């Protein structure tokens, strides 16, 4: 009885499984777009990581790994070439940041320019928590004041 | 009184910040190459195929470098503006034909006209990457010392020419006149 009327019936469960399989296949095909050859699996791993961290400047919400744009192809080829030549990740990133600005990095670097981006949310959270603390303390130390107010708010 | 003022102030501040953001185009990325020298390059010319077009050709006078391609629709939009600038003789307009086949580019120029003093052919995006080009059209303003001074992303409009480029060009020409270099 439960299975017929519950949120996940046997039939919808099968649909979900189908959709899940199709989606995972679709994301796998992104890597197969233009397979780069590396003789060293460690280099291939670095390549995969790097292109996932670099932004496609054309479709700016995609990384280089997922984008079909011609510029993304060019940059993937460039990254692969430089990895084969033995450049470090930092050097490749520097090369691209010099030309395309920090925006090309999906993971912004932690430096003086970006510390507000990285730590801002925590600062705001702390400020909010602090304000909450002050408010709670005030309420606690002056409960008598609250009563006439709450009565006034009762319409 | 203060308990009402503070949240209001925070709200107004945030509203002002976000309002200002509404007027901006998020896909325009400011170039990190401003005030830096033009990247070194040497390409073949689109038309005179036996000649080269080098980074050195961009120095010597204030000029514009326009990145274009035959497959780029906005390049057609800005084309009359480029012709106007070329005709005015205020600055030479050089072309960087980007990720384009020679025949397609030549056909395009035949059809619409050629405003360029010279065109470098960059079919494989060797040089575009060094300029941080991520789409067409893009236009660079380069000073007499070969330094990039301004980058415009998208079609060149009369407003941009009038409000941004023209004043900068005048300023740069005056500067180089004062320091005695050729403008």
CSV table of C-alpha atoms in Angstrom, one decimal:
chain,number,residue,atom,x,y,z
A,1,UNK,CA,0.0,0.0,0.0
A,2,UNK,CA,2.8,2.4,1.0
A,3,UNK,CA,4.7,1.9,-2.3
A,4,UNK,CA,1.7,2.7,-4.4
A,5,UNK,CA,0.9,6.0,-2.7
A,6,UNK,CA,4.4,7.0,-1.4
A,7,UNK,CA,6.7,9.5,-3.1
A,8,UNK,CA,8.8,6.9,-4.7
A,9,UNK,CA,6.8,4.2,-6.5
A,10,UNK,CA,8.6,1.4,-8.3
A,11,UNK,CA,7.9,3.0,-11.7
A,12,UNK,CA,9.1,6.5,-10.8
A,13,UNK,CA,12.1,4.8,-9.2
A,14,UNK,CA,13.0,3.2,-12.5
A,15,UNK,CA,12.6,6.5,-14.3
A,16,UNK,CA,14.9,8.2,-11.9
A,17,UNK,CA,17.5,5.4,-12.4
A,18,UNK,CA,17.3,5.9,-16.2
A,19,UNK,CA,17.7,9.6,-15.9
A,20,UNK,CA,20.6,9.2,-13.5
A,21,UNK,CA,22.4,6.8,-15.9
A,22,UNK,CA,21.8,9.1,-18.9
A,23,UNK,CA,23.1,12.2,-17.1
A,24,UNK,CA,26.2,10.4,-15.9
A,25,UNK,CA,26.9,9.2,-19.5
A,26,UNK,CA,26.4,12.8,-20.7
A,27,UNK,CA,29.0,14.1,-18.3
A,28,UNK,CA,31.5,11.4,-19.2
A,29,UNK,CA,31.2,12.4,-22.9
A,30,UNK,CA,32.6,15.9,-22.1
A,31,UNK,CA,36.0,14.3,-21.3
A,32,UNK,CA,35.9,12.4,-24.6
A,33,UNK,CA,35.4,15.5,-26.8
A,34,UNK,CA,39.0,15.7,-27.9
A,35,UNK,CA,41.1,13.1,-26.0
A,36,UNK,CA,44.6,14.4,-25.4
A,37,UNK,CA,47.4,11.8,-25.5
A,38,UNK,CA,49.8,11.7,-22.6
A,39,UNK,CA,52.5,9.1,-22.1
A,40,UNK,CA,52.5,9.7,-18.4
A,41,UNK,CA,49.2,9.1,-16.4
A,42,UNK,CA,50.3,11.6,-13.8
A,43,UNK,CA,50.4,14.3,-16.5
A,44,UNK,CA,47.0,13.2,-17.8
A,45,UNK,CA,45.7,13.6,-14.3
A,46,UNK,CA,47.2,17.1,-14.0
A,47,UNK,CA,45.6,18.0,-17.3
A,48,UNK,CA,42.2,16.8,-16.2
A,49,UNK,CA,42.5,18.8,-13.0
A,50,UNK,CA,43.7,21.9,-14.7
A,51,UNK,CA,41.1,22.1,-17.4
A,52,UNK,CA,38.4,21.7,-14.7
A,53,UNK,CA,39.8,24.7,-12.8
A,54,UNK,CA,40.1,27.0,-15.8
A,55,UNK,CA,37.1,29.0,-17.1
A,56,UNK,CA,36.0,29.0,-20.7
A,57,UNK,CA,36.1,32.7,-21.5
A,58,UNK,CA,33.4,32.4,-24.2
A,59,UNK,CA,30.8,30.4,-22.3
A,60,UNK,CA,31.8,31.9,-19.0
A,61,UNK,CA,29.8,29.5,-16.8
A,62,UNK,CA,31.7,26.5,-18.1
A,63,UNK,CA,35.2,25.2,-17.4
A,64,UNK,CA,37.5,24.3,-20.2
A,65,UNK,CA,36.7,20.6,-19.7
A,66,UNK,CA,33.0,21.0,-20.5
A,67,UNK,CA,33.1,23.7,-23.1
A,68,UNK,CA,32.7,23.1,-26.9
A,69,UNK,CA,33.8,26.6,-27.9
A,70,UNK,CA,36.7,26.8,-30.4
A,71,UNK,CA,38.6,29.0,-27.9
A,72,UNK,CA,38.2,26.3,-25.3
A,73,UNK,CA,39.7,23.7,-27.7
A,74,UNK,CA,42.6,26.1,-28.3
A,75,UNK,CA,43.3,26.5,-24.6
A,76,UNK,CA,42.9,22.8,-23.9
A,77,UNK,CA,45.5,22.1,-26.6
A,78,UNK,CA,47.7,24.8,-25.1
A,79,UNK,CA,47.4,23.4,-21.6
A,80,UNK,CA,48.2,19.9,-22.8
A,81,UNK,CA,51.2,21.0,-24.8
A,82,UNK,CA,52.6,22.9,-21.8
A,83,UNK,CA,52.1,20.0,-19.5
A,84,UNK,CA,54.0,17.7,-21.9
A,85,UNK,CA,56.8,20.3,-22.0
A,86,UNK,CA,57.1,20.1,-18.3
A,87,UNK,CA,55.6,23.4,-17.2
A,88,UNK,CA,54.2,23.5,-13.7
A,89,UNK,CA,50.5,24.1,-13.0
A,90,UNK,CA,51.4,27.5,-11.4
A,91,UNK,CA,53.3,28.5,-14.5
A,92,UNK,CA,50.4,27.6,-16.9
A,93,UNK,CA,48.0,29.4,-14.7
A,94,UNK,CA,50.2,32.5,-14.6
A,95,UNK,CA,50.4,32.4,-18.4
A,96,UNK,CA,46.7,32.5,-18.8
A,97,UNK,CA,46.0,35.0,-16.0
A,98,UNK,CA,48.5,37.4,-17.6
A,99,UNK,CA,46.4,37.3,-20.8
A,100,UNK,CA,42.9,36.8,-19.6
A,101,UNK,CA,42.9,38.1,-16.0
A,102,UNK,CA,42.1,36.3,-12.8
A,103,UNK,CA,38.7,35.6,-14.2
A,104,UNK,CA,40.1,32.7,-16.1
A,105,UNK,CA,40.7,30.8,-12.8
A,106,UNK,CA,37.6,29.1,-11.5
A,107,UNK,CA,39.3,28.8,-8.2
A,108,UNK,CA,40.5,32.4,-7.4
A,109,UNK,CA,43.9,32.6,-5.8
A,110,UNK,CA,44.1,33.6,-2.2
A,111,UNK,CA,45.9,36.9,-2.3
A,112,UNK,CA,45.4,40.5,-1.3
A,113,UNK,CA,43.1,41.2,-4.2
A,114,UNK,CA,40.8,38.3,-3.5
A,115,UNK,CA,40.8,38.0,0.3
A,116,UNK,CA,37.5,39.8,0.5
A,117,UNK,CA,36.0,37.3,-1.9
A,118,UNK,CA,37.3,34.4,0.1
A,119,UNK,CA,36.8,35.6,3.7
A,120,UNK,CA,33.9,38.1,3.1
A,121,UNK,CA,31.2,35.6,3.7
A,122,UNK,CA,32.8,34.5,7.0
A,123,UNK,CA,33.1,38.1,8.1
A,124,UNK,CA,29.5,38.7,7.3
A,125,UNK,CA,28.5,35.6,9.2
A,126,UNK,CA,30.6,36.7,12.2
A,127,UNK,CA,29.0,40.1,12.1
A,128,UNK,CA,25.5,38.6,11.9
A,129,UNK,CA,26.3,36.2,14.8
A,130,UNK,CA,27.7,39.1,16.8
A,131,UNK,CA,24.6,41.2,16.2
A,132,UNK,CA,22.4,38.2,17.2
A,133,UNK,CA,24.4,37.7,20.4
A,134,UNK,CA,24.1,41.4,21.4
A,135,UNK,CA,20.4,41.2,20.7
A,136,UNK,CA,19.9,38.1,22.8
A,137,UNK,CA,21.9,39.6,25.6
A,138,UNK,CA,19.8,42.7,25.6
A,139,UNK,CA,16.6,40.8,25.6
A,140,UNK,CA,17.7,38.7,28.5
A,141,UNK,CA,18.9,41.6,30.6
A,142,UNK,CA,15.7,43.6,30.1
A,143,UNK,CA,12.7,41.2,30.0
A,144,UNK,CA,10.3,43.7,31.6
A,145,UNK,CA,10.8,46.1,28.7
A,146,UNK,CA,9.8,43.5,26.2
A,147,UNK,CA,6.3,42.8,27.7
A,148,UNK,CA,4.6,46.1,27.0
A,149,UNK,CA,6.1,46.0,23.5
A,150,UNK,CA,4.8,42.6,22.8
A,151,UNK,CA,1.4,43.6,24.1
A,152,UNK,CA,1.4,46.6,21.8
A,153,UNK,CA,2.2,44.3,18.8
A,154,UNK,CA,-0.9,42.2,19.5
A,155,UNK,CA,-3.5,43.6,17.3
B,1,UNK,CA,16.2,55.4,16.7
B,2,UNK,CA,19.5,53.8,15.8
B,3,UNK,CA,18.0,50.3,15.6
B,4,UNK,CA,16.0,51.5,12.6
B,5,UNK,CA,18.7,53.5,11.1
B,6,UNK,CA,21.4,50.8,10.9
B,7,UNK,CA,19.4,48.2,9.0
B,8,UNK,CA,18.1,51.0,6.7
B,9,UNK,CA,21.6,52.2,6.0
B,10,UNK,CA,22.8,48.6,5.3
B,11,UNK,CA,19.9,48.1,3.0
B,12,UNK,CA,20.5,51.4,1.1
B,13,UNK,CA,24.2,50.6,0.8
B,14,UNK,CA,23.5,47.2,-0.6
B,15,UNK,CA,20.8,48.5,-2.9
B,16,UNK,CA,23.2,51.1,-4.3
B,17,UNK,CA,25.9,48.5,-4.9
B,18,UNK,CA,23.5,46.1,-6.6
B,19,UNK,CA,21.9,48.9,-8.7
B,20,UNK,CA,25.3,49.9,-10.0
B,21,UNK,CA,25.9,46.3,-10.9
B,22,UNK,CA,22.7,46.1,-13.0
B,23,UNK,CA,24.2,48.6,-15.5
B,24,UNK,CA,27.3,46.4,-16.0
B,25,UNK,CA,27.7,43.7,-18.6
B,26,UNK,CA,29.1,40.6,-16.8
B,27,UNK,CA,30.5,39.0,-19.9
B,28,UNK,CA,32.9,41.9,-20.5
B,29,UNK,CA,36.2,41.0,-18.8
B,30,UNK,CA,38.6,43.9,-18.3
B,31,UNK,CA,41.9,43.3,-20.0
B,32,UNK,CA,45.0,42.7,-17.8
B,33,UNK,CA,47.1,44.0,-20.8
B,34,UNK,CA,46.3,47.7,-20.4
B,35,UNK,CA,49.4,49.8,-20.3
B,36,UNK,CA,51.5,46.8,-21.1
B,37,UNK,CA,53.6,46.6,-24.3
B,38,UNK,CA,52.0,44.8,-27.3
B,39,UNK,CA,53.0,41.1,-27.2
B,40,UNK,CA,55.7,40.2,-29.6
B,41,UNK,CA,54.5,38.4,-32.7
B,42,UNK,CA,55.1,37.9,-36.4
B,43,UNK,CA,52.4,36.8,-38.7
B,44,UNK,CA,51.8,36.6,-42.4
B,45,UNK,CA,49.7,39.3,-44.0
B,46,UNK,CA,46.2,38.4,-45.3
B,47,UNK,CA,46.6,40.1,-48.6
B,48,UNK,CA,50.2,40.6,-49.4
B,49,UNK,CA,51.1,37.0,-48.5
B,50,UNK,CA,54.8,37.4,-49.1
B,51,UNK,CA,55.0,40.1,-46.4
B,52,UNK,CA,55.0,39.8,-42.7
B,53,UNK,CA,53.1,41.9,-40.1
B,54,UNK,CA,55.0,42.2,-36.8
B,55,UNK,CA,54.4,43.7,-33.4
B,56,UNK,CA,56.9,46.4,-34.4
B,57,UNK,CA,54.5,47.6,-37.1
B,58,UNK,CA,52.1,48.6,-34.3
B,59,UNK,CA,54.5,51.0,-32.7
B,60,UNK,CA,55.5,54.4,-34.1
B,61,UNK,CA,52.1,56.0,-34.1
B,62,UNK,CA,48.8,55.8,-32.2
B,63,UNK,CA,46.7,53.1,-34.0
B,64,UNK,CA,43.8,50.7,-33.6
B,65,UNK,CA,44.1,47.0,-33.9
B,66,UNK,CA,40.8,45.4,-34.8
B,67,UNK,CA,40.2,41.7,-34.3
B,68,UNK,CA,37.7,40.4,-36.8
B,69,UNK,CA,36.6,37.4,-38.8
B,70,UNK,CA,34.3,36.6,-41.7
B,71,UNK,CA,32.1,34.4,-39.4
B,72,UNK,CA,31.5,37.1,-36.9
B,73,UNK,CA,28.2,38.9,-37.3
B,74,UNK,CA,29.0,41.8,-35.1
B,75,UNK,CA,32.0,42.6,-37.3
B,76,UNK,CA,29.6,43.4,-40.1
B,77,UNK,CA,27.8,45.7,-37.7
B,78,UNK,CA,30.8,47.7,-36.8
B,79,UNK,CA,32.3,47.7,-40.3
B,80,UNK,CA,30.8,51.1,-41.4
B,81,UNK,CA,32.3,52.6,-38.2
B,82,UNK,CA,35.8,51.2,-39.1
B,83,UNK,CA,35.5,52.6,-42.6
B,84,UNK,CA,34.6,56.0,-41.2
B,85,UNK,CA,37.6,56.0,-38.9
B,86,UNK,CA,39.9,54.9,-41.7
B,87,UNK,CA,38.5,57.6,-44.0
B,88,UNK,CA,39.0,60.3,-41.4
B,89,UNK,CA,42.7,59.5,-41.3
B,90,UNK,CA,42.8,60.2,-37.5
B,91,UNK,CA,44.4,56.8,-36.8
B,92,UNK,CA,45.3,53.9,-39.0
B,93,UNK,CA,43.2,50.8,-38.4
B,94,UNK,CA,45.1,47.5,-38.5
B,95,UNK,CA,43.3,44.2,-38.7
B,96,UNK,CA,43.9,40.9,-37.0
B,97,UNK,CA,42.0,38.3,-38.9
B,98,UNK,CA,41.3,35.8,-36.2
B,99,UNK,CA,40.6,32.0,-36.6
B,100,UNK,CA,39.5,32.6,-40.2
B,101,UNK,CA,40.2,30.9,-43.6
B,102,UNK,CA,42.1,33.2,-46.0
B,103,UNK,CA,39.5,32.7,-48.8
B,104,UNK,CA,36.6,33.5,-46.5
B,105,UNK,CA,38.3,36.6,-45.2
B,106,UNK,CA,39.2,37.9,-48.6
B,107,UNK,CA,35.7,37.2,-49.9
B,108,UNK,CA,34.3,39.2,-46.9
B,109,UNK,CA,36.5,42.1,-47.6
B,110,UNK,CA,35.6,42.1,-51.3
B,111,UNK,CA,32.0,42.1,-50.4
B,112,UNK,CA,32.0,44.8,-47.6
B,113,UNK,CA,35.1,46.8,-48.3
B,114,UNK,CA,38.6,46.9,-46.7
B,115,UNK,CA,39.2,49.7,-44.1
B,116,UNK,CA,42.5,48.2,-42.9
B,117,UNK,CA,45.9,49.7,-43.5
B,118,UNK,CA,47.2,46.2,-43.2
B,119,UNK,CA,45.8,42.9,-42.0
B,120,UNK,CA,47.7,40.2,-40.0
B,121,UNK,CA,46.4,36.6,-40.6
B,122,UNK,CA,46.0,34.5,-37.4
B,123,UNK,CA,44.2,31.4,-38.5
B,124,UNK,CA,45.4,29.2,-35.6
B,125,UNK,CA,44.9,31.7,-32.7
B,126,UNK,CA,48.7,31.9,-32.0
B,127,UNK,CA,48.6,35.6,-31.5
B,128,UNK,CA,45.0,36.1,-30.3
B,129,UNK,CA,45.8,34.2,-27.1
B,130,UNK,CA,48.7,36.5,-26.4
B,131,UNK,CA,46.3,39.5,-26.7
B,132,UNK,CA,43.8,37.8,-24.5
B,133,UNK,CA,41.3,37.7,-27.3
B,134,UNK,CA,38.2,35.7,-26.4
B,135,UNK,CA,35.8,36.7,-29.1
B,136,UNK,CA,35.3,38.9,-32.1
B,137,UNK,CA,35.1,41.8,-32.6
B,138,UNK,CA,37.6,43.3,-30.2
B,139,UNK,CA,39.5,46.6,-30.7
B,140,UNK,CA,42.8,47.6,-29.1
B,141,UNK,CA,44.0,51.2,-28.9
B,142,UNK,CA,47.8,51.2,-29.1
B,143,UNK,CA,50.0,54.2,-28.4
B,144,UNK,CA,53.1,55.4,-30.3
B,145,UNK,CA,55.4,53.4,-28.0
B,146,UNK,CA,53.5,50.2,-28.8
B,147,UNK,CA,51.7,50.0,-25.5
B,148,UNK,CA,48.1,48.8,-25.3
B,149,UNK,CA,46.0,51.7,-23.8
B,150,UNK,CA,42.5,50.5,-24.2
B,151,UNK,CA,40.5,47.4,-25.2
B,152,UNK,CA,37.0,47.6,-26.5
B,153,UNK,CA,35.0,44.3,-26.5
B,154,UNK,CA,32.2,44.0,-29.0
B,155,UNK,CA,31.2,46.1,-32.0
B,156,UNK,CA,32.7,49.5,-32.2
B,157,UNK,CA,29.9,52.0,-31.9
B,158,UNK,CA,29.9,55.7,-32.8
B,159,UNK,CA,29.3,56.4,-29.1
B,160,UNK,CA,32.4,54.5,-28.0
B,161,UNK,CA,34.4,56.2,-30.7
B,162,UNK,CA,33.1,59.6,-29.7
B,163,UNK,CA,33.1,59.2,-25.9
B,164,UNK,CA,36.1,56.9,-25.2
B,165,UNK,CA,38.5,56.4,-28.2
B,166,UNK,CA,38.6,59.8,-29.8
B,167,UNK,CA,39.4,61.7,-26.5
B,168,UNK,CA,42.1,59.1,-25.6
B,169,UNK,CA,43.6,59.3,-29.1
B,170,UNK,CA,43.8,63.1,-28.8
B,171,UNK,CA,45.4,62.9,-25.4
B,172,UNK,CA,48.0,60.3,-26.6
B,173,UNK,CA,48.8,62.3,-29.7
B,174,UNK,CA,49.3,65.5,-27.6
B,175,UNK,CA,51.5,63.6,-25.1
B,176,UNK,CA,53.7,62.2,-27.8
B,177,UNK,CA,53.9,65.6,-29.5
B,178,UNK,CA,55.1,67.1,-26.3
B,179,UNK,CA,57.7,64.5,-25.7
B,180,UNK,CA,58.9,64.9,-29.2
B,181,UNK,CA,58.2,61.4,-30.5
B,182,UNK,CA,56.4,60.9,-33.8
B,183,UNK,CA,52.6,60.7,-33.6
